[in-house]
C-alpha cells in the first residue's frame, strides 16, 4: 500500500477486463438454475442432522443458495474478479461488519440461560411477578422522604 | 461548478481538475462506488437482522402469514431482475468495447425489466391492500387471509415485508432514473460516456446491488419452509 | 507584508518547494466573488468555511439550551421551566449538540480543509459530493430546528422506542427525518475521505508519511461508512412506525423495543469515535508541532486509531446493561469495553512521552492540547466505571454518566476543536489573532469546564438521576448544581470570547505568513490563505512526517525567545511571526 497513487495507477489498463459474452450467459443460466433449486428446496422437508433440527437445515440451504447467487453476481457481474485489492477489501469489510452486527442475536440467544421473570421475550406475563420490588418503599426500609411543604408540586 | 471544472490537462474530455490522470480518476470512482455500496449493505443488513430475529421468534405464525404471498409472481420477478442484471453486465461490456448500439439496446432492456418488476410488485401490493394485510388498525379484518396466524405477529411480518420490499422498490425507481440518464447520455453520444466506460460501470454496479438485495429477499419472503 | 512569498527554506525541508506564486494575493477567499460563488463552490476549503459557520451557529443554539438546563437546576424544585418544557430543552440540547455539532464539526471543518492539503492533493476526490454533503447537513439541520420550533421533542437524543414511536408528540418524525438526512451528509463526507486518502496522495506521500490527522480522519471515515447506515435505517423505521404504523419495534404486536437500542447503539457507540478520533488527530498535530518533535511511537498511534475504530464496533452493549439485555452478553461487552481502553491509553502515553525533554512552545493551541490530554484521561478512566457491569447498575442514568461523556465530548472534542481552530486560523483566514487573550481563553475554558462537570461526578455518584429538573427530595445536591452552573458561566465566556477575538482578527488582525508557527507539514508550505488549487504544482514528498531537527529547533527557539523578550508586546503573536521568518532563513 506504500506505492504512490501516480505509480499505482500507471498500469491500470481497464480495457482488458471484459468478460467473454459466453461467460455472462453461463452465469445467467447458473443463477436461474439456482433459483429453481431454492424454490424446490423450500417445499422439501429436510431431515435433521444430529442436534440441528430439519427446519434449520432448510433455512441454511435457502440462505446458502442465496449466498452462492450473490457471490456469482459480485464476482462476475460486478467485476470484483478484476477489481483492485482495495475494492475487494471493501467488499470483505462490508460483509464482515454486517456479520458482526448479527452479534445482536447473541443477546436473544443467551437470555434464556438464566431465567429472570420479565426478561423473556414473547412469554405471557406470569401474574405480575417481576424482578423489581413492587412495594415502595421496599419493606424494612423506612421512607426517608423529607418534609415537603404542604401543597408543593414541582413545576 | 464552472469554477472547478476547468480542464487544464490532456485530451481526455472527462478528466476533472483534481485528478492527475484518467486512471487515478477511474480508480477513485470505482472505489467510491464500492464504498457507497458498503453503506447500502449495512443499510439493508440491519433490516435482514430484524427479519432474522423476528422470524426465529415467530416461526409458525410467519410461515402461515407468508403463504398469502404469490410464489409464482415472486419467481417471475426474480427472473426479470436476473435478466436485467445480465443485460447491464452486457451493457458494461459493450461500453468497454465502445459498441454504442449494443449499449443502448441493453440499457433499454434493463429499464424495461425494471418497469415490469414494478408493475408486478404493484399488483402484489394491491392484492395485499384488498385483503387488509397492510399494517394498521384494520390489519387482519379479513381473517381468512391470515391462514390462522396470530394477527399481531402476522402484522409484524407484513410490516417487514412492506418495509423491505418497499425500500427495495425505491431503489429500483432510483435505478430507473439513473439508467434513463445514462441512456440519454449514450443516445446523445456524449463524450463523458463514449470515451470512458466508468459512468456505465458505476450505474451497473448500483443495479447489480439492487438485484443482489432481491436475491436474498425472494427466498426469505416467499419461500419459507414449513416449520417441523 | 501583503505579498508573502513561499519561503523555500521554511520548516518543511526536503519537500520540493512550490514555485513562488506570481501574485499570491489571489487565494481561495478572494479569487471568486459573490454569494453564488460560495454556495455553488466545489472547493473543499470554501465548503469547510461554510461548515465552520453553520456548525458554530448550531453549537451556540445547543449551548443556549445547556444554559437553560443549568439555570433550571440551581434550585431543588426548579427555577423557571415546566417539566414538559425541561424535557424538550434537554432533548434539544442533546440532539443539536450530537447530530449537528459533535459528529460533524471536526471532520467537516478541519478534515475538509486540511485532509487534501496534508496529502498534497488539489481537492477532494469528489468535490460536488462534498458540496452536496453541506446541503444535506443544512437541510437536516433546518428540519431539526423546524421540529424544535414547532414544539420540540421530549424523549432525549436517543429516541428510545416505544416512547419515541408510540407516545411522543409528532415532532419526532420531523426531527428524525432531519437526523436521517444529516446521516447521509456524514456518509458522503466519509466516502470522500476514504477515496481521497487512498487515491489522491502526492508522489512520495506514503502511508507512514501521512500526518496522524489524516490517519485519524481515515479511521473516522471507515466508522462513518460502516455505522451510519445502521442508525439511518433504524431511525427511518421509527419514522415509518409513526407515519405508516409499520410495527417494527412495537411491543404490543410482539416487536422488541430493546432491538431498537441494540441497533441504535451499534452506531452510536462507534459514533463516539466519530466524534473523538478526529480530535485525537488534531491533538497529535498540536503536540508534535509545539513540542517540536516527531510524535513518540508514530506507528502505534496510527494503528491504535484503527484499533479503536475496529473495537468500537464490538462494545455497543455497554449502554444496555440494565435494558433487559442478557447478562451473559453484558459480560462480553464489559470485557471488550475494557479492551478499548488499551489503544486510547497508548495514545495518551505516547503524547505524554512526546512532551518528555521536548522543546515545548506554550502557545494557545498547545494549551488546548495539554488541557485535552488531562480532560480526556479523566473522561476515559471514568468510562471504565461505567463499563463494568456492577458499578454501572448503580451509575446508570445518573449525573456520573453525564459528567463522563461531557469530559469526553466537551473536554475532548470541543477542546480539540478550539485548539485546531486556533492552530489553523492563520492558515484558513490569513490573519493572526491576539495571542494573549487566546491563551487566557484556553485557561478559562479548562477551569470553567472542570468547575462545571467535576461536581457532576460527585452528585451522580450520590445518586442524582439525569433528565430530572428537580431534586427537592435531596436538597443536598444543590451545592454541586450551583458549582456546576457557575462553571458553565465561565465555560460560556470561554466559548464566546473566541467568537469575538477571532472575528476581530478578520478585520484588524495582522496578516499571517505561510508558516506562523514554524510548524511542519504540507499545509504550511503554501501561502496563507491557500490558493484555490492548493498547490500550483503537485508536490513531491521527500521527507518524513514531523521531521524536526532537534538541534536547530533548540537554537531557533532560544534566539526567538531572546527577540520576543526584547519586543514591546511580548504576548502578541504577530511579533513572533516577523521574527520567525527571519529565524528560519538564519536557521538553515
Ligand atoms: Cu459506548
mmCIF file of C-alpha atoms in Angstrom, chain A residues 6-134:
data_model
loop_
_atom_site.group_PDB
_atom_site.id
_atom_site.type_symbol
_atom_site.label_atom_id
_atom_site.label_comp_id
_atom_site.label_asym_id
_atom_site.label_seq_id
_atom_site.Cartn_x
_atom_site.Cartn_y
_atom_site.Cartn_z
ATOM 1 C CA UNK A 6 0.734 8.005 -9.581
ATOM 2 C CA UNK A 7 2.827 4.909 -9.868
ATOM 3 C CA UNK A 8 -0.012 2.679 -8.697
ATOM 4 C CA UNK A 9 -2.284 3.988 -11.370
ATOM 5 C CA UNK A 10 0.097 3.938 -14.228
ATOM 6 C CA UNK A 11 -0.609 0.302 -15.079
ATOM 7 C CA UNK A 12 -4.374 0.392 -14.623
ATOM 8 C CA UNK A 13 -5.432 -0.825 -18.034
ATOM 9 C CA UNK A 14 -9.143 -1.384 -17.610
ATOM 10 C CA UNK A 15 -9.943 -2.103 -21.212
ATOM 11 C CA UNK A 16 -8.648 -5.660 -20.933
ATOM 12 C CA UNK A 17 -11.065 -6.518 -18.119
ATOM 13 C CA UNK A 18 -14.013 -7.578 -20.169
ATOM 14 C CA UNK A 19 -15.786 -10.860 -19.632
ATOM 15 C CA UNK A 20 -16.468 -13.103 -22.640
ATOM 16 C CA UNK A 21 -20.119 -12.973 -23.666
ATOM 17 C CA UNK A 22 -20.376 -16.723 -23.168
ATOM 18 C CA UNK A 23 -19.351 -16.429 -19.535
ATOM 19 C CA UNK A 24 -22.051 -13.855 -18.898
ATOM 20 C CA UNK A 25 -24.691 -16.099 -20.438
ATOM 21 C CA UNK A 26 -23.365 -19.040 -18.424
ATOM 22 C CA UNK A 27 -23.632 -17.078 -15.182
ATOM 23 C CA UNK A 28 -27.190 -16.044 -16.005
ATOM 24 C CA UNK A 29 -28.196 -19.657 -16.655
ATOM 25 C CA UNK A 30 -26.469 -20.772 -13.449
ATOM 26 C CA UNK A 31 -28.381 -18.120 -11.496
ATOM 27 C CA UNK A 32 -31.658 -19.352 -12.999
ATOM 28 C CA UNK A 33 -30.853 -22.957 -12.079
ATOM 29 C CA UNK A 34 -30.002 -21.937 -8.521
ATOM 30 C CA UNK A 35 -33.278 -20.037 -8.278
ATOM 31 C CA UNK A 36 -35.170 -23.160 -9.331
ATOM 32 C CA UNK A 37 -33.187 -25.142 -6.784
ATOM 33 C CA UNK A 38 -34.066 -22.813 -3.930
ATOM 34 C CA UNK A 39 -37.776 -22.904 -4.845
ATOM 35 C CA UNK A 40 -37.672 -26.675 -4.911
ATOM 36 C CA UNK A 41 -35.776 -26.924 -1.646
ATOM 37 C CA UNK A 42 -38.346 -24.815 0.152
ATOM 38 C CA UNK A 43 -41.048 -27.445 -0.482
ATOM 39 C CA UNK A 44 -38.934 -30.368 0.711
ATOM 40 C CA UNK A 45 -38.860 -31.187 4.396
ATOM 41 C CA UNK A 46 -35.212 -31.831 5.092
ATOM 42 C CA UNK A 47 -34.241 -34.277 7.851
ATOM 43 C CA UNK A 48 -32.475 -33.075 10.970
ATOM 44 C CA UNK A 49 -28.731 -33.651 11.150
ATOM 45 C CA UNK A 50 -27.576 -34.593 14.628
ATOM 46 C CA UNK A 51 -28.742 -31.924 17.062
ATOM 47 C CA UNK A 52 -29.621 -29.481 14.273
ATOM 48 C CA UNK A 53 -33.361 -29.531 13.534
ATOM 49 C CA UNK A 54 -34.507 -30.041 9.961
ATOM 50 C CA UNK A 55 -36.096 -26.603 9.733
ATOM 51 C CA UNK A 56 -32.707 -25.041 10.441
ATOM 52 C CA UNK A 57 -31.191 -27.168 7.679
ATOM 53 C CA UNK A 58 -33.941 -25.929 5.360
ATOM 54 C CA UNK A 59 -33.159 -22.335 6.219
ATOM 55 C CA UNK A 60 -29.427 -22.850 5.899
ATOM 56 C CA UNK A 61 -29.916 -24.332 2.435
ATOM 57 C CA UNK A 62 -32.050 -21.364 1.360
ATOM 58 C CA UNK A 63 -29.588 -18.776 2.675
ATOM 59 C CA UNK A 64 -26.645 -20.809 1.339
ATOM 60 C CA UNK A 65 -28.042 -20.862 -2.190
ATOM 61 C CA UNK A 66 -28.794 -17.131 -1.980
ATOM 62 C CA UNK A 67 -25.223 -16.515 -0.853
ATOM 63 C CA UNK A 68 -23.848 -18.503 -3.782
ATOM 64 C CA UNK A 69 -26.043 -16.492 -6.155
ATOM 65 C CA UNK A 70 -24.878 -13.263 -4.561
ATOM 66 C CA UNK A 71 -21.251 -14.360 -4.805
ATOM 67 C CA UNK A 72 -21.693 -15.105 -8.525
ATOM 68 C CA UNK A 73 -23.185 -11.669 -9.134
ATOM 69 C CA UNK A 74 -20.492 -9.912 -7.093
ATOM 70 C CA UNK A 75 -17.596 -11.860 -8.550
ATOM 71 C CA UNK A 76 -18.560 -11.835 -12.227
ATOM 72 C CA UNK A 77 -21.288 -9.282 -12.958
ATOM 73 C CA UNK A 78 -19.884 -6.656 -10.614
ATOM 74 C CA UNK A 79 -16.362 -7.389 -11.735
ATOM 75 C CA UNK A 80 -14.713 -7.928 -8.380
ATOM 76 C CA UNK A 81 -12.785 -10.626 -10.238
ATOM 77 C CA UNK A 82 -10.890 -7.792 -11.910
ATOM 78 C CA UNK A 83 -11.203 -5.107 -9.261
ATOM 79 C CA UNK A 84 -8.306 -3.658 -7.314
ATOM 80 C CA UNK A 85 -7.291 -5.132 -3.961
ATOM 81 C CA UNK A 86 -8.765 -2.043 -2.369
ATOM 82 C CA UNK A 87 -12.242 -2.665 -3.760
ATOM 83 C CA UNK A 88 -12.023 -6.294 -2.647
ATOM 84 C CA UNK A 89 -11.035 -5.236 0.865
ATOM 85 C CA UNK A 90 -14.112 -3.018 0.981
ATOM 86 C CA UNK A 91 -16.391 -5.819 -0.161
ATOM 87 C CA UNK A 92 -14.983 -8.108 2.515
ATOM 88 C CA UNK A 93 -15.024 -5.423 5.231
ATOM 89 C CA UNK A 94 -18.644 -4.620 4.492
ATOM 90 C CA UNK A 95 -19.831 -8.171 4.899
ATOM 91 C CA UNK A 96 -17.566 -8.720 7.913
ATOM 92 C CA UNK A 97 -19.099 -5.836 9.838
ATOM 93 C CA UNK A 98 -22.550 -6.958 8.770
ATOM 94 C CA UNK A 99 -21.661 -10.333 10.265
ATOM 95 C CA UNK A 100 -20.535 -8.571 13.456
ATOM 96 C CA UNK A 101 -23.857 -6.799 13.697
ATOM 97 C CA UNK A 102 -25.593 -10.146 13.794
ATOM 98 C CA UNK A 103 -23.899 -10.460 17.193
ATOM 99 C CA UNK A 104 -27.021 -8.654 18.378
ATOM 100 C CA UNK A 105 -28.742 -12.034 18.081
ATOM 101 C CA UNK A 106 -26.392 -13.352 20.758
ATOM 102 C CA UNK A 107 -28.344 -11.307 23.273
ATOM 103 C CA UNK A 108 -31.589 -13.057 22.421
ATOM 104 C CA UNK A 109 -29.892 -16.441 22.381
ATOM 105 C CA UNK A 110 -28.372 -16.112 25.847
ATOM 106 C CA UNK A 111 -31.298 -14.501 27.653
ATOM 107 C CA UNK A 112 -32.697 -17.971 28.269
ATOM 108 C CA UNK A 113 -29.570 -19.140 30.128
ATOM 109 C CA UNK A 114 -30.787 -17.661 33.371
ATOM 110 C CA UNK A 115 -34.475 -17.259 33.892
ATOM 111 C CA UNK A 116 -35.333 -13.852 35.257
ATOM 112 C CA UNK A 117 -39.000 -13.040 35.331
ATOM 113 C CA UNK A 118 -39.783 -10.313 32.874
ATOM 114 C CA UNK A 119 -36.610 -10.837 30.873
ATOM 115 C CA UNK A 120 -38.019 -13.314 28.409
ATOM 116 C CA UNK A 121 -39.395 -12.166 25.137
ATOM 117 C CA UNK A 122 -42.680 -13.486 23.843
ATOM 118 C CA UNK A 123 -43.725 -15.027 27.152
ATOM 119 C CA UNK A 124 -47.086 -14.016 28.552
ATOM 120 C CA UNK A 125 -46.907 -12.169 31.845
ATOM 121 C CA UNK A 126 -46.982 -14.529 34.776
ATOM 122 C CA UNK A 127 -49.249 -12.863 37.262
ATOM 123 C CA UNK A 128 -47.316 -9.627 37.513
ATOM 124 C CA UNK A 129 -44.333 -11.116 39.307
ATOM 125 C CA UNK A 130 -41.240 -9.279 38.129
ATOM 126 C CA UNK A 131 -37.679 -8.828 39.190
ATOM 127 C CA UNK A 132 -38.409 -5.408 40.615
ATOM 128 C CA UNK A 133 -39.904 -4.804 44.053
ATOM 129 C CA UNK A 134 -43.443 -3.643 43.586
#
